[in-house]
Coordinates of C-alpha atoms and ligand atoms in Angstrom, one line a residue:
M181 CA 0.0 0.0 0.0
F182 CA 1.0 3.6 -0.4
C183 CA -1.1 6.3 1.3
Y184 CA 0.2 9.7 2.3
Q185 CA -3.0 11.8 2.4
C186 CA -3.1 12.7 6.1
E187 CA -0.9 14.3 8.7
Q188 CA -0.2 11.2 10.7
T189 CA 1.2 9.3 7.8
A190 CA 4.1 7.0 8.8
K191 CA 7.5 8.8 9.2
N192 CA 5.8 11.8 7.6
E193 CA 6.4 10.0 4.3
A194 CA 3.7 7.4 3.6
C195 CA 2.0 4.4 5.1
V196 CA 3.3 1.4 3.2
K197 CA 2.6 -1.6 5.4
L198 CA -0.5 -0.6 7.4
G199 CA -2.2 2.7 7.9
V200 CA -1.4 4.5 11.1
C201 CA -5.2 5.1 11.1
G202 CA -5.7 1.3 11.0
K203 CA -6.4 1.1 7.3
Q204 CA -5.5 -2.3 6.0
P205 CA -3.5 -2.7 2.7
D206 CA -6.5 -4.2 0.9
V207 CA -8.8 -1.2 1.8
A208 CA -6.0 1.2 0.7
A209 CA -5.7 -0.6 -2.7
L210 CA -9.5 -0.6 -3.1
Q211 CA -9.7 3.1 -2.3
D212 CA -7.1 3.7 -5.0
L213 CA -9.1 1.6 -7.4
L214 CA -12.2 3.6 -6.5
T215 CA -10.5 6.9 -7.0
H216 CA -9.2 5.6 -10.4
A217 CA -12.7 4.5 -11.3
L218 CA -14.1 7.9 -10.3
K219 CA -11.6 9.6 -12.6
G220 CA -13.1 7.5 -15.4
L221 CA -16.6 8.4 -14.5
S222 CA -15.6 12.0 -14.3
Q223 CA -14.0 11.8 -17.8
V224 CA -17.4 10.7 -19.2
A225 CA -19.2 13.3 -17.1
V226 CA -17.0 16.0 -18.6
E227 CA -17.7 14.8 -22.2
G228 CA -21.4 14.7 -21.3
R229 CA -21.5 18.3 -20.3
K230 CA -20.1 19.3 -23.7
V231 CA -23.3 17.9 -25.2
G232 CA -25.7 19.1 -22.5
V233 CA -25.8 15.9 -20.5
S234 CA -25.4 16.0 -16.8
D235 CA -26.7 13.3 -14.5
R236 CA -27.6 14.3 -11.0
E237 CA -27.4 10.7 -9.7
V238 CA -23.9 10.5 -11.1
N239 CA -22.9 13.8 -9.5
V240 CA -24.3 13.0 -6.1
F241 CA -22.7 9.6 -6.2
T242 CA -19.3 10.9 -7.2
C243 CA -19.2 13.0 -4.0
E244 CA -20.5 10.2 -1.8
A245 CA -17.9 7.7 -3.3
L246 CA -15.0 10.2 -2.9
F247 CA -16.1 10.8 0.7
T248 CA -15.5 7.2 1.5
T249 CA -11.8 7.6 0.7
L250 CA -11.2 10.4 3.3
T251 CA -9.2 9.5 6.3
N252 CA -11.1 7.6 9.1
V253 CA -14.3 7.2 7.1
N254 CA -14.7 3.7 5.7
F255 CA -12.5 0.7 6.5
D256 CA -14.8 -2.0 5.0
P257 CA -13.4 -3.7 1.9
E258 CA -16.9 -4.9 0.9
D259 CA -18.3 -1.4 1.0
I260 CA -15.5 0.0 -1.1
A261 CA -15.8 -2.8 -3.6
R262 CA -19.5 -2.1 -4.0
F263 CA -18.7 1.6 -4.6
I264 CA -16.3 0.5 -7.4
Q265 CA -18.8 -1.7 -9.1
K266 CA -21.4 1.0 -8.9
T267 CA -19.0 3.6 -10.3
V268 CA -18.5 1.5 -13.4
E269 CA -22.1 0.6 -13.8
M270 CA -23.0 4.3 -13.7
R271 CA -20.2 5.1 -16.1
E272 CA -21.5 2.7 -18.7
K273 CA -25.0 4.1 -18.4
L274 CA -23.8 7.6 -18.7
K275 CA -21.7 6.7 -21.7
A276 CA -24.8 5.5 -23.5
R277 CA -26.6 8.8 -22.7
V278 CA -23.6 10.9 -23.8
K279 CA -23.3 8.8 -27.0
A280 CA -26.9 9.2 -27.8
A281 CA -26.5 13.0 -27.5
G282 CA -23.6 12.9 -30.0
G283 CA -20.8 13.1 -27.4
F284 CA -17.4 11.4 -27.3
V285 CA -17.3 8.2 -25.3
D286 CA -14.8 6.0 -27.2
F287 CA -12.0 6.1 -24.7
A288 CA -9.3 3.7 -25.9
Q289 CA -7.7 3.2 -22.5
G290 CA -7.4 4.5 -18.9
P291 CA -9.9 4.7 -16.1
A292 CA -12.9 5.3 -18.4
T293 CA -12.4 1.7 -19.7
L294 CA -11.7 0.0 -16.3
Q295 CA -13.4 -3.3 -15.9
P296 CA -13.4 -4.3 -12.2
A297 CA -12.6 -7.9 -11.4
T298 CA -15.5 -9.9 -10.0
S299 CA -13.7 -10.8 -6.7
V300 CA -12.6 -8.4 -4.0
A301 CA -9.2 -10.0 -3.9
E302 CA -8.7 -9.4 -7.6
M303 CA -9.9 -5.9 -7.3
V304 CA -7.3 -5.3 -4.6
R305 CA -4.6 -6.4 -7.2
Q306 CA -6.1 -4.0 -9.7
G307 CA -6.0 -1.2 -7.1
E308 CA -2.3 -1.9 -6.3
A309 CA -1.5 -1.1 -9.9
V310 CA -3.1 2.4 -9.8
G311 CA -2.0 3.7 -6.4
F312 CA -0.5 7.2 -5.8
D313 CA 3.0 5.7 -6.0
K314 CA 2.2 4.3 -9.4
D315 CA 1.2 7.7 -10.9
P316 CA 2.7 7.8 -14.5
E317 CA 3.3 11.5 -14.2
P318 CA 7.1 11.8 -14.5
N319 CA 7.5 15.3 -13.0
Q320 CA 7.7 15.1 -9.2
D321 CA 6.3 18.6 -8.7
I322 CA 3.3 18.1 -11.0
R323 CA 2.7 14.8 -9.3
S324 CA 2.7 16.7 -5.9
L325 CA 0.2 19.3 -7.2
K326 CA -2.0 16.6 -8.8
H327 CA -2.2 14.7 -5.5
T328 CA -2.8 17.9 -3.6
A329 CA -5.8 18.5 -6.0
I330 CA -7.1 15.0 -5.5
F331 CA -6.9 15.2 -1.7
G332 CA -8.5 18.7 -1.8
L333 CA -11.3 17.3 -4.0
R334 CA -12.0 14.6 -1.4
G335 CA -12.6 17.4 1.1
V336 CA -14.8 19.3 -1.4
A337 CA -16.8 16.0 -2.0
A338 CA -17.4 15.7 1.8
Y339 CA -18.8 19.2 2.0
A340 CA -20.9 18.9 -1.1
D341 CA -22.3 15.6 0.2
H342 CA -23.2 17.2 3.6
A343 CA -24.9 20.1 1.7
Q344 CA -26.7 17.8 -0.7
I345 CA -28.2 15.8 2.2
L346 CA -29.9 19.0 3.3
G347 CA -31.0 19.9 -0.2
Q348 CA -28.3 22.3 -1.3
E349 CA -26.5 21.5 -4.5
D350 CA -24.8 23.4 -7.3
E351 CA -24.1 22.0 -10.7
A352 CA -21.0 24.2 -10.9
V353 CA -19.5 22.3 -7.9
Y354 CA -20.1 19.0 -9.5
A355 CA -18.8 20.2 -12.9
G356 CA -15.6 21.7 -11.4
L357 CA -14.9 18.7 -9.2
Q358 CA -15.3 16.2 -12.1
E359 CA -13.3 18.4 -14.5
I360 CA -10.3 18.5 -12.3
L361 CA -10.6 14.8 -11.4
A362 CA -10.7 14.0 -15.1
D363 CA -7.7 16.2 -15.7
T364 CA -5.6 14.2 -13.3
V365 CA -5.5 11.5 -16.0
R366 CA -3.8 13.8 -18.4
L367 CA 0.0 14.0 -18.9
D368 CA 0.0 17.0 -21.1
L369 CA -0.5 19.8 -18.5
A370 CA 2.4 21.9 -17.3
L371 CA 3.3 22.9 -13.7
N372 CA 1.5 26.2 -13.9
D373 CA -1.6 24.5 -15.2
W374 CA -1.6 22.5 -12.1
V375 CA -0.9 25.5 -9.8
G376 CA -4.1 27.0 -11.4
R377 CA -6.1 23.8 -10.8
V378 CA -5.0 23.4 -7.2
L379 CA -6.3 27.0 -6.5
R380 CA -9.4 26.2 -8.5
V381 CA -10.1 23.3 -6.0
G382 CA -9.9 26.0 -3.3
E383 CA -12.4 28.1 -5.3
I384 CA -14.8 25.2 -5.8
N385 CA -14.5 24.4 -2.1
I386 CA -15.7 27.9 -1.1
R387 CA -18.9 27.3 -3.1
A388 CA -19.3 23.9 -1.5
M389 CA -18.8 25.3 2.0
E390 CA -21.2 28.2 1.1
L391 CA -23.8 25.6 0.2
L392 CA -23.3 23.7 3.4
D393 CA -23.6 26.9 5.4
A394 CA -26.9 27.7 3.6
A395 CA -28.0 24.1 4.2
N396 CA -27.2 24.1 8.0
T397 CA -28.5 27.6 8.8
G398 CA -31.4 27.3 6.4
T399 CA -32.6 24.1 8.0
Y400 CA -31.7 24.7 11.7
G401 CA -31.3 28.5 11.9
H402 CA -28.2 30.5 12.7
P403 CA -26.3 29.2 15.7
V404 CA -26.8 31.3 18.9
P405 CA -24.5 31.5 21.9
T406 CA -25.4 28.4 24.0
K407 CA -24.0 27.0 27.2
V408 CA -23.3 23.3 26.8
P409 CA -22.9 21.1 29.9
L410 CA -19.9 18.8 30.0
G411 CA -21.6 16.6 32.5
H412 CA -24.4 14.1 32.1
R413 CA -27.9 13.3 33.3
K414 CA -29.0 10.1 35.0
G415 CA -30.5 7.6 32.5
K416 CA -30.2 6.0 29.1
A417 CA -27.8 7.7 26.7
I418 CA -26.8 7.9 23.1
L419 CA -23.6 9.6 21.9
V420 CA -23.4 11.1 18.4
S421 CA -20.1 11.7 16.8
G422 CA -18.9 12.8 13.3
H423 CA -20.3 15.9 11.6
D424 CA -23.8 15.2 10.3
L425 CA -26.6 17.5 11.5
K426 CA -29.4 15.7 9.7
D427 CA -28.5 12.4 11.4
L428 CA -28.6 14.1 14.7
E429 CA -31.9 15.7 14.0
E430 CA -33.5 12.4 12.9
L431 CA -32.1 10.7 16.0
L432 CA -33.5 13.4 18.2
K433 CA -36.9 13.0 16.6
Q434 CA -36.8 9.2 17.0
T435 CA -35.7 9.3 20.6
Q436 CA -38.2 11.8 21.8
G437 CA -40.2 10.6 24.8
K438 CA -38.1 7.4 25.1
G439 CA -36.3 8.4 28.2
I440 CA -33.0 8.7 26.3
T441 CA -30.6 11.6 26.6
V442 CA -28.6 12.5 23.5
Y443 CA -25.0 13.8 23.9
T444 CA -22.6 15.1 21.3
H445 CA -19.0 13.9 20.9
G446 CA -16.1 15.5 19.0
E447 CA -17.1 17.8 16.1
M448 CA -20.9 17.5 16.9
L449 CA -20.4 19.9 19.8
P450 CA -21.4 23.0 17.9
C451 CA -24.8 21.4 17.1
H452 CA -25.9 22.6 20.5
G453 CA -26.0 26.2 19.1
Y454 CA -28.6 25.6 16.3
P455 CA -32.2 26.6 17.3
G456 CA -33.6 23.7 15.3
L457 CA -31.6 21.2 17.3
K458 CA -31.3 22.8 20.7
K459 CA -35.1 22.9 21.0
Y460 CA -35.1 19.1 21.9
E461 CA -35.2 18.8 25.6
H462 CA -33.4 15.5 25.6
F463 CA -30.5 16.9 23.6
Y464 CA -28.3 17.7 26.6
G465 CA -24.6 17.9 26.8
H466 CA -21.2 17.2 25.4
Y467 CA -19.2 14.1 26.3
G468 CA -15.5 13.6 25.6
T469 CA -13.0 15.5 23.5
A470 CA -11.5 15.0 20.0
W471 CA -11.6 12.0 17.7
Q472 CA -8.3 10.5 18.6
N473 CA -9.4 9.9 22.2
Q474 CA -12.5 7.9 21.2
A475 CA -11.2 4.5 22.2
K476 CA -10.9 5.6 25.8
E477 CA -14.0 7.8 25.8
F478 CA -16.3 5.4 24.0
A479 CA -15.2 2.5 26.2
A480 CA -16.4 4.5 29.2
F481 CA -19.7 5.6 27.7
P482 CA -22.7 3.6 29.1
G483 CA -24.9 3.9 26.1
A484 CA -25.1 3.5 22.3
I485 CA -22.7 5.5 20.0
L486 CA -23.5 6.7 16.5
M487 CA -20.6 7.6 14.2
T488 CA -22.1 9.7 11.4
T489 CA -19.0 10.7 9.4
N490 CA -15.2 10.9 10.0
C491 CA -13.3 10.3 12.2
L492 CA -13.8 6.6 13.1
Q493 CA -11.0 4.6 14.7
K494 CA -10.8 0.9 15.2
P495 CA -13.7 0.1 17.5
Q496 CA -12.4 -1.7 20.7
E497 CA -14.0 -5.1 21.6
S498 CA -15.4 -3.5 24.7
Y499 CA -17.8 -1.2 22.8
K500 CA -17.9 -2.9 19.3
D501 CA -21.6 -3.9 20.0
N502 CA -22.5 -0.4 21.2
I503 CA -21.2 1.5 18.2
F504 CA -23.1 2.1 14.9
T505 CA -22.1 3.7 11.7
S506 CA -24.3 5.7 9.2
G507 CA -23.9 7.3 5.8
V508 CA -20.6 6.6 4.1
V509 CA -18.9 5.4 7.3
G510 CA -18.1 1.7 7.7
W511 CA -16.0 -0.8 9.7
P512 CA -16.2 -4.5 9.0
G513 CA -18.5 -6.2 11.5
V514 CA -19.9 -3.0 13.0
C515 CA -23.7 -2.5 12.5
H516 CA -24.4 0.1 9.8
V517 CA -27.8 1.8 10.1
D518 CA -29.8 2.8 7.0
R519 CA -30.5 6.5 6.9
W520 CA -32.7 7.4 8.7
D521 CA -33.9 4.4 10.7
F522 CA -32.1 4.6 14.0
S523 CA -34.1 1.9 15.7
P524 CA -31.1 -0.4 16.2
V525 CA -29.2 2.4 18.0
I526 CA -32.2 3.2 20.2
Q527 CA -32.7 -0.5 21.0
R528 CA -29.1 -0.8 22.1
A529 CA -29.2 2.3 24.2
L530 CA -32.3 0.9 26.0
E531 CA -30.4 -2.3 26.7
L532 CA -27.3 -0.6 28.1
P533 CA -27.3 0.8 31.7
G534 CA -26.9 4.5 30.9
F535 CA -25.6 7.0 33.5
S536 CA -26.4 6.1 37.1
E537 CA -26.5 9.6 38.4
D538 CA -26.5 13.3 37.4
T539 CA -23.3 15.3 37.3
N540 CA -23.1 19.0 37.7
G541 CA -19.9 20.2 36.3
A542 CA -18.2 22.5 33.9
H543 CA -19.8 23.9 30.7
V544 CA -18.5 25.4 27.5
M545 CA -20.0 28.0 25.2
V546 CA -20.7 27.4 21.5
G547 CA -22.6 29.4 18.8
F548 CA -20.2 32.1 17.7
A549 CA -20.7 31.5 14.0
R550 CA -20.8 34.4 11.5
N551 CA -24.3 35.6 12.4
T552 CA -23.5 36.0 16.1
V553 CA -20.1 37.6 15.6
L554 CA -21.3 39.9 12.9
G555 CA -24.3 40.7 15.0
V556 CA -22.0 42.4 17.4
A557 CA -19.7 43.8 14.6
D558 CA -20.2 47.4 15.9
K559 CA -18.9 46.4 19.4
V560 CA -16.0 44.5 17.8
I561 CA -15.0 47.4 15.6
E562 CA -15.3 49.9 18.5
A563 CA -13.1 47.6 20.6
V564 CA -10.4 47.4 17.9
K565 CA -10.5 51.1 17.2
G566 CA -10.4 52.0 20.9
G567 CA -7.5 49.7 21.4
A568 CA -9.3 47.3 23.7
I569 CA -8.7 44.5 21.2
R570 CA -5.2 44.4 19.8
H571 CA -5.4 41.3 17.7
F572 CA -7.5 38.3 16.6
F573 CA -6.2 34.8 16.3
L574 CA -8.0 32.1 14.4
V575 CA -6.6 29.0 16.1
A576 CA -8.4 26.3 14.1
G577 CA -8.2 23.0 12.4
C578 CA -7.9 19.4 13.3
D579 CA -6.7 17.6 16.4
G580 CA -4.6 14.4 16.3
A581 CA -2.5 12.2 18.4
K582 CA 0.9 13.7 17.9
P583 CA 2.6 15.4 20.9
G584 CA 3.5 18.4 18.7
R585 CA -0.2 19.4 18.9
N586 CA 0.4 20.7 22.4
Y587 CA 1.7 23.8 20.6
Y588 CA -2.0 24.9 20.1
T589 CA -2.9 24.6 23.8
R590 CA 0.2 26.6 24.8
F591 CA -0.4 29.1 22.1
V592 CA -3.9 29.9 23.3
E593 CA -2.7 30.1 26.9
L594 CA 0.0 32.6 25.9
V595 CA -2.3 34.9 23.9
P596 CA -2.2 38.2 25.7
Q597 CA -5.3 39.5 27.5
D598 CA -6.1 42.1 24.9
C599 CA -6.4 39.6 22.1
V600 CA -9.4 37.4 21.0
V601 CA -9.2 33.8 20.0
L602 CA -11.6 32.4 17.4
T603 CA -11.6 28.7 16.9
L604 CA -13.3 26.0 14.9
A605 CA -12.9 22.2 14.2
C606 CA -11.7 19.6 16.6
G607 CA -8.4 21.2 17.3
K608 CA -10.3 23.3 19.8
F609 CA -10.5 20.4 22.3
R610 CA -6.9 21.3 23.2
F611 CA -8.3 24.4 24.9
F612 CA -12.1 24.5 24.6
D613 CA -12.8 24.3 28.3
K614 CA -10.5 27.2 29.3
D615 CA -12.1 30.3 30.7
L616 CA -10.3 33.1 28.9
G617 CA -12.6 35.8 30.2
T618 CA -14.1 38.7 28.2
I619 CA -13.1 41.9 26.5
G620 CA -15.7 44.7 26.3
G621 CA -18.5 42.2 26.9
L622 CA -17.2 39.8 24.2
P623 CA -15.8 36.4 25.1
R624 CA -12.1 36.1 24.5
L625 CA -12.6 32.6 23.2
M626 CA -15.3 32.1 20.5
D627 CA -16.2 28.8 18.9
V628 CA -17.2 29.4 15.3
G629 CA -18.2 25.7 14.8
Q630 CA -17.1 22.6 13.1
C631 CA -14.4 22.4 10.4
N632 CA -17.4 22.3 8.2
D633 CA -18.1 25.9 9.3
A634 CA -14.8 27.3 8.0
Y635 CA -16.9 29.3 5.6
S636 CA -18.3 31.2 8.6
A637 CA -14.8 32.2 9.7
V638 CA -14.0 33.3 6.2
Q639 CA -17.1 35.5 6.1
I640 CA -16.2 37.0 9.5
A641 CA -12.8 37.9 8.2
L642 CA -14.2 39.3 4.9
A643 CA -16.8 41.4 6.7
L644 CA -14.2 42.8 9.1
S645 CA -11.9 43.7 6.2
K646 CA -14.8 45.5 4.6
A647 CA -15.7 47.3 7.8
F648 CA -12.1 48.5 8.3
N649 CA -11.7 49.1 4.6
V650 CA -8.5 47.1 4.4
G651 CA -7.5 43.8 2.7
V652 CA -7.9 40.6 4.8
N653 CA -4.1 40.5 5.0
E654 CA -4.0 43.9 6.6
L655 CA -6.4 43.0 9.4
P656 CA -5.2 42.5 12.9
L657 CA -5.9 38.8 12.4
S658 CA -3.5 35.8 12.2
L659 CA -4.4 32.3 11.2
V660 CA -2.7 29.5 13.2
L661 CA -3.9 26.3 11.7
S662 CA -3.6 22.6 12.4
W663 CA -4.4 20.1 9.7
Y664 CA -5.0 16.4 9.8
E665 CA -7.2 15.2 6.9
Q666 CA -8.5 16.1 3.5
K667 CA -11.2 18.6 4.4
A668 CA -8.5 20.6 6.0
V669 CA -6.6 20.4 2.7
A670 CA -9.6 21.8 0.9
I671 CA -10.0 24.6 3.4
L672 CA -6.3 25.5 3.1
L673 CA -6.6 25.7 -0.7
S674 CA -9.6 28.0 -0.3
L675 CA -7.6 30.3 1.9
L676 CA -4.8 30.4 -0.6
Y677 CA -7.4 31.0 -3.4
L678 CA -8.6 34.0 -1.4
G679 CA -5.0 35.3 -1.3
I680 CA -4.7 34.9 2.5
K681 CA -1.1 35.1 3.5
N682 CA 1.1 34.4 6.5
I683 CA -0.8 31.3 7.6
R684 CA 1.0 29.3 10.2
L685 CA 0.5 25.6 9.6
G686 CA 1.3 22.6 11.7
P687 CA 2.0 20.3 13.4
S688 CA 4.0 19.1 10.3
L689 CA 3.7 19.9 6.7
P690 CA 2.0 17.6 4.2
A691 CA 4.1 14.7 3.0
F692 CA 2.6 15.1 -0.5
I693 CA 4.0 18.6 -0.9
S694 CA 7.3 18.4 -2.8
P695 CA 10.2 20.8 -1.8
N696 CA 9.6 22.9 -4.9
V697 CA 5.9 23.2 -4.4
L698 CA 6.5 24.2 -0.8
Q699 CA 8.9 26.9 -2.1
V700 CA 6.1 28.2 -4.3
L701 CA 3.7 28.3 -1.4
V702 CA 6.3 30.1 0.8
Q703 CA 7.1 32.6 -1.9
N704 CA 3.6 33.4 -3.0
F705 CA 1.7 33.0 0.2
D706 CA 4.2 33.3 3.0
I707 CA 3.0 30.0 4.5
K708 CA 5.0 29.3 7.6
P709 CA 5.4 26.0 9.5
I710 CA 4.7 26.6 13.2
S711 CA 7.8 27.0 15.4
T712 CA 7.2 27.5 19.2
P713 CA 4.2 29.4 20.6
E714 CA 6.5 32.0 22.2
E715 CA 8.4 32.7 19.0
D716 CA 5.3 32.7 16.7
L717 CA 3.4 35.1 19.1
K718 CA 6.4 37.4 19.2
A719 CA 6.7 37.4 15.4
I720 CA 3.0 38.1 15.0
L721 CA 2.6 40.8 17.7
G722 CA 6.1 42.2 17.5
S723 CA 6.6 42.1 21.3
Ligands
FSO1066 FE1 -11.5 17.0 13.2 FE2 -11.6 14.7 12.0 FE3 -13.7 18.1 11.6 FE4 -11.4 16.7 10.4 S1 -13.1 15.6 13.4 S2 -10.1 16.0 12.0 S3 -10.8 18.6 9.6 O1 -11.9 15.0 10.3 O2 -13.2 16.9 10.3 O3 -12.3 18.7 12.6
SF4_1067 FE1 -1.7 6.5 6.6 FE2 -3.3 8.7 6.9 FE3 -3.4 7.1 4.7 FE4 -4.3 6.3 7.1 S1 -5.2 8.0 5.8 S2 -3.1 5.1 5.7 S3 -2.8 7.2 8.5 S4 -1.7 8.4 5.3

């Protein structure tokens, strides 16, 4: 196997024997074959658009299938094999439509002609021949950019899929995604063509995130500041992890009046801020921290657990019967529930003991997404102009198991009293329960939401730049980001597309970025690897 798509990749080079995430070589090969097959489907989709054919089912499926290849989503070879078969079936049907409309479909070779083997074992062998390490592209830097584009597109696909589930779609997102995926088959594009395409992934991602923002706020309202207990209530319990709001809503509806309390885990924490979700009385608190601590936290949870999207880790025997997957998530032998029938999850929660007593403990605040923050824009502007707020830091991104991630905790601890910290995504669990106090009535620590809400943070930055009449790079705002998986890659590309400079990125730089590509990023965008919190703060604030 050869997989280097995430931050925890072995030796910061590639996982070649077994994924650090627990991915087995067969699944890695099948995901490579699925990506290859999706390139072929995309080639046909691109030809189709030239003659006015676009198939919604194909478009939706492309995103769903790519979503399965993200880190920590699907570890089940049978699932991935089914996706490969379906990709090819859809491709052949689409070919017939495109041909009937007078389009080109006579591909002589390559992914658009792939015939998957009938057995999973044979498919694994086919996948081994088309992995990222077998890319026929001879130029190392072009290869690096191509792979960056593919990983970014995996992130775009995840956002587009989330948005689609709540009824928000845009043909332009599907078209852009398929065009670039199809282009990765070409060997005639130059380095600059690929720089352009990588930034285009960032552009497409902004639209995908905008759709998701519209989907979430349109369905559940704008998040409002909300106090979330970190303790629990006596009684039966279900824990929801992942990122999917619709799954949570359906589960809340189906558990109403059943004496079950529903808790969030990981990236579901910001869900407590949505009026359309917080209205459920049995939707109570937050349990646990970020994804990488799940083995310990899930083992101690006395109820059923639902994993709606990434980030799933190998379920331990002690809770294997209590955990359920939905949507594109899968683990061999773990019960997968069909959307949206959560009766197996509810039944298991009723069988399990639940919490034996109430706890009264700490709480955290959520709900500082764009509507809340921009609702107090006057206050913010006044505080900056009057000198009460010196600087904003967006300390955001993923969490992970590496010790280097302590940087982010320390950084937030060291941020001076006259500065505000905005945060989003699961990296916040390094400091989310710290009481940083207030400035001029505003909390010094504001949780904008999930990684899926990065659009909200971008909107806050753009609105502030408008209010101060300066470019985003001139604002008293610094981005200190942590990355882990491919949604973070997509977000990073969006920030670059917007021309945002001076991003500090850690805990390590992506293994798929070649030295020359890194040089381009440093030269054009002043991207900096994180150093120490002390040094970085000094460099940013000048004191
Ligand atoms: Fe974290 Fe995982 Fe949300 Fe990522 S939960 S690491 S960017 O997948 O998705 O923030
Ligand atoms: Fe390794 Fe990350 Fe790939 Fe898993 S997703 S196999 S940890 S590079």
